[in-house]
Amino acid sequence: MDIIIRNTGEIPIYDQITRQVKALILSGGLKEGEALPSMRALARDLRISVITTKRSYEELEREGFITTVPGKGCFVAARNLELVREDARRRVEEHLTRAVEAARSGGVGRDEVNEILDILYGEE
């Protein structure tokens, strides 16, 4: 599992881990039933506190992305990925609605918004 941590910026490390694991699950990079590294192993690999990885795994479990089997470890949970993607689309739509309102009120045109999206999405 390839996770990249940035110590600069405003996103807490546990949240960076949580987001990246979710993205791996949603993209199919991690399959249903696949084992995740132990909290200790992930903490060691990323050179961070076990408490941080524990918080990430707890968040992932709370949101239904992983399950914990006592004595065995954490595994990617069985999910209806279409429902997960639909939820993600709904959240994106809410954020984009606010972004469009901000753009309109600030006189930022659609072409500029598309250019910003391309940059943010990494498609310069």
Short mmCIF file of C-alpha atoms in Angstrom, two decimals:
data_model
loop_
_atom_site.label_atom_id
_atom_site.label_comp_id
_atom_site.label_asym_id
_atom_site.label_seq_id
_atom_site.Cartn_x
_atom_site.Cartn_y
_atom_site.Cartn_z
CA MET A 1 0.00 0.00 0.00
CA ASP A 2 1.58 3.22 -1.18
CA ILE A 3 0.69 6.21 1.00
CA ILE A 4 2.37 9.59 0.71
CA ILE A 5 2.39 11.85 3.75
CA ARG A 6 2.97 15.59 3.49
CA ASN A 7 4.09 17.25 6.69
CA THR A 8 3.41 20.67 5.22
CA GLY A 9 -0.10 21.94 4.78
CA GLU A 10 -3.23 21.97 6.83
CA ILE A 11 -4.47 18.39 6.38
CA PRO A 12 -3.73 16.28 9.48
CA ILE A 13 -1.66 13.15 8.87
CA TYR A 14 -4.44 10.79 10.01
CA ASP A 15 -6.78 12.43 7.49
CA GLN A 16 -4.22 12.09 4.69
CA ILE A 17 -3.99 8.36 5.42
CA THR A 18 -7.77 8.00 5.63
CA ARG A 19 -8.34 9.80 2.33
CA GLN A 20 -5.68 7.83 0.49
CA VAL A 21 -6.93 4.45 1.73
CA LYS A 22 -10.50 5.39 0.74
CA ALA A 23 -9.27 6.39 -2.71
CA LEU A 24 -7.42 3.08 -3.08
CA ILE A 25 -10.56 1.16 -2.12
CA LEU A 26 -12.84 3.17 -4.41
CA SER A 27 -10.44 2.88 -7.36
CA GLY A 28 -10.05 -0.87 -6.90
CA GLY A 29 -6.42 -0.57 -5.81
CA LEU A 30 -7.45 -2.38 -2.64
CA LYS A 31 -9.93 -5.20 -3.12
CA GLU A 32 -12.69 -6.47 -0.85
CA GLY A 33 -11.23 -8.76 1.80
CA GLU A 34 -7.67 -7.59 1.23
CA ALA A 35 -5.60 -7.17 4.39
CA LEU A 36 -4.27 -3.76 5.33
CA PRO A 37 -0.89 -3.39 6.98
CA SER A 38 -1.03 -3.57 10.76
CA MET A 39 -1.24 -0.22 12.52
CA ARG A 40 2.28 -0.70 13.85
CA ALA A 41 3.72 -1.68 10.47
CA LEU A 42 2.08 1.29 8.74
CA ALA A 43 3.28 3.65 11.47
CA ARG A 44 6.82 2.28 11.12
CA ASP A 45 6.76 2.54 7.30
CA LEU A 46 5.46 6.12 7.39
CA ARG A 47 7.60 7.04 10.40
CA ILE A 48 4.64 8.33 12.35
CA SER A 49 2.94 7.52 15.64
CA VAL A 50 0.88 4.35 16.04
CA ILE A 51 -1.79 6.61 17.58
CA THR A 52 -2.08 8.39 14.21
CA THR A 53 -2.55 5.17 12.24
CA LYS A 54 -5.00 3.91 14.87
CA ARG A 55 -7.09 7.05 14.42
CA SER A 56 -7.10 6.58 10.63
CA TYR A 57 -8.13 2.94 10.88
CA GLU A 58 -10.87 3.79 13.39
CA GLU A 59 -12.24 6.44 11.01
CA LEU A 60 -12.14 4.00 8.08
CA GLU A 61 -13.96 1.39 10.15
CA ARG A 62 -16.55 3.89 11.38
CA GLU A 63 -17.27 4.84 7.76
CA GLY A 64 -17.55 1.17 6.75
CA PHE A 65 -14.48 1.01 4.51
CA ILE A 66 -12.63 -1.57 6.60
CA THR A 67 -13.44 -4.20 9.19
CA THR A 68 -11.28 -5.37 12.05
CA VAL A 69 -11.03 -9.04 12.92
CA PRO A 70 -9.61 -9.48 16.41
CA GLY A 71 -6.28 -11.29 16.29
CA LYS A 72 -6.19 -11.19 12.48
CA GLY A 73 -6.03 -7.50 11.50
CA CYS A 74 -7.90 -5.03 9.35
CA PHE A 75 -9.44 -5.88 5.99
CA VAL A 76 -11.21 -4.02 3.21
CA ALA A 77 -14.92 -4.31 3.93
CA ALA A 78 -17.50 -5.66 1.53
CA ARG A 79 -19.38 -2.64 0.21
CA ASN A 80 -21.66 -1.63 -2.54
CA LEU A 81 -19.13 0.57 -4.35
CA GLU A 82 -21.82 2.16 -6.51
CA LEU A 83 -23.51 3.52 -3.37
CA VAL A 84 -20.16 4.79 -2.13
CA ARG A 85 -19.46 6.52 -5.44
CA GLU A 86 -22.95 8.03 -5.50
CA ASP A 87 -22.34 9.46 -2.04
CA ALA A 88 -19.02 10.90 -3.24
CA ARG A 89 -20.73 12.44 -6.29
CA ARG A 90 -23.36 14.02 -4.04
CA ARG A 91 -20.67 15.57 -1.82
CA VAL A 92 -18.73 16.84 -4.86
CA GLU A 93 -21.91 18.39 -6.24
CA GLU A 94 -22.51 20.22 -2.95
CA HIS A 95 -18.98 21.61 -2.94
CA LEU A 96 -19.12 22.58 -6.61
CA THR A 97 -22.43 24.36 -6.08
CA ARG A 98 -20.75 26.56 -3.47
CA ALA A 99 -17.73 27.04 -5.76
CA VAL A 100 -19.92 28.12 -8.68
CA GLU A 101 -21.79 30.57 -6.45
CA ALA A 102 -18.44 32.02 -5.28
CA ALA A 103 -17.19 32.23 -8.87
CA ARG A 104 -20.32 34.01 -10.08
CA SER A 105 -20.30 36.49 -7.22
CA GLY A 106 -16.59 37.18 -7.81
CA GLY A 107 -16.88 37.55 -11.58
CA VAL A 108 -14.84 34.44 -12.33
CA GLY A 109 -15.88 32.93 -15.67
CA ARG A 110 -16.59 29.32 -16.50
CA ASP A 111 -13.38 28.96 -18.53
CA GLU A 112 -11.36 30.16 -15.54
CA VAL A 113 -13.20 27.74 -13.25
CA ASN A 114 -12.50 24.88 -15.67
CA GLU A 115 -8.83 25.89 -15.77
CA ILE A 116 -8.70 25.87 -11.97
CA LEU A 117 -10.35 22.44 -11.88
CA ASP A 118 -7.83 21.09 -14.40
CA ILE A 119 -4.96 22.37 -12.26
CA LEU A 120 -6.42 21.02 -9.04
CA TYR A 121 -7.18 17.69 -10.65
CA GLY A 122 -3.62 17.52 -11.95
CA GLU A 123 -4.45 17.74 -15.65
CA GLU A 124 -2.57 20.88 -16.66
#
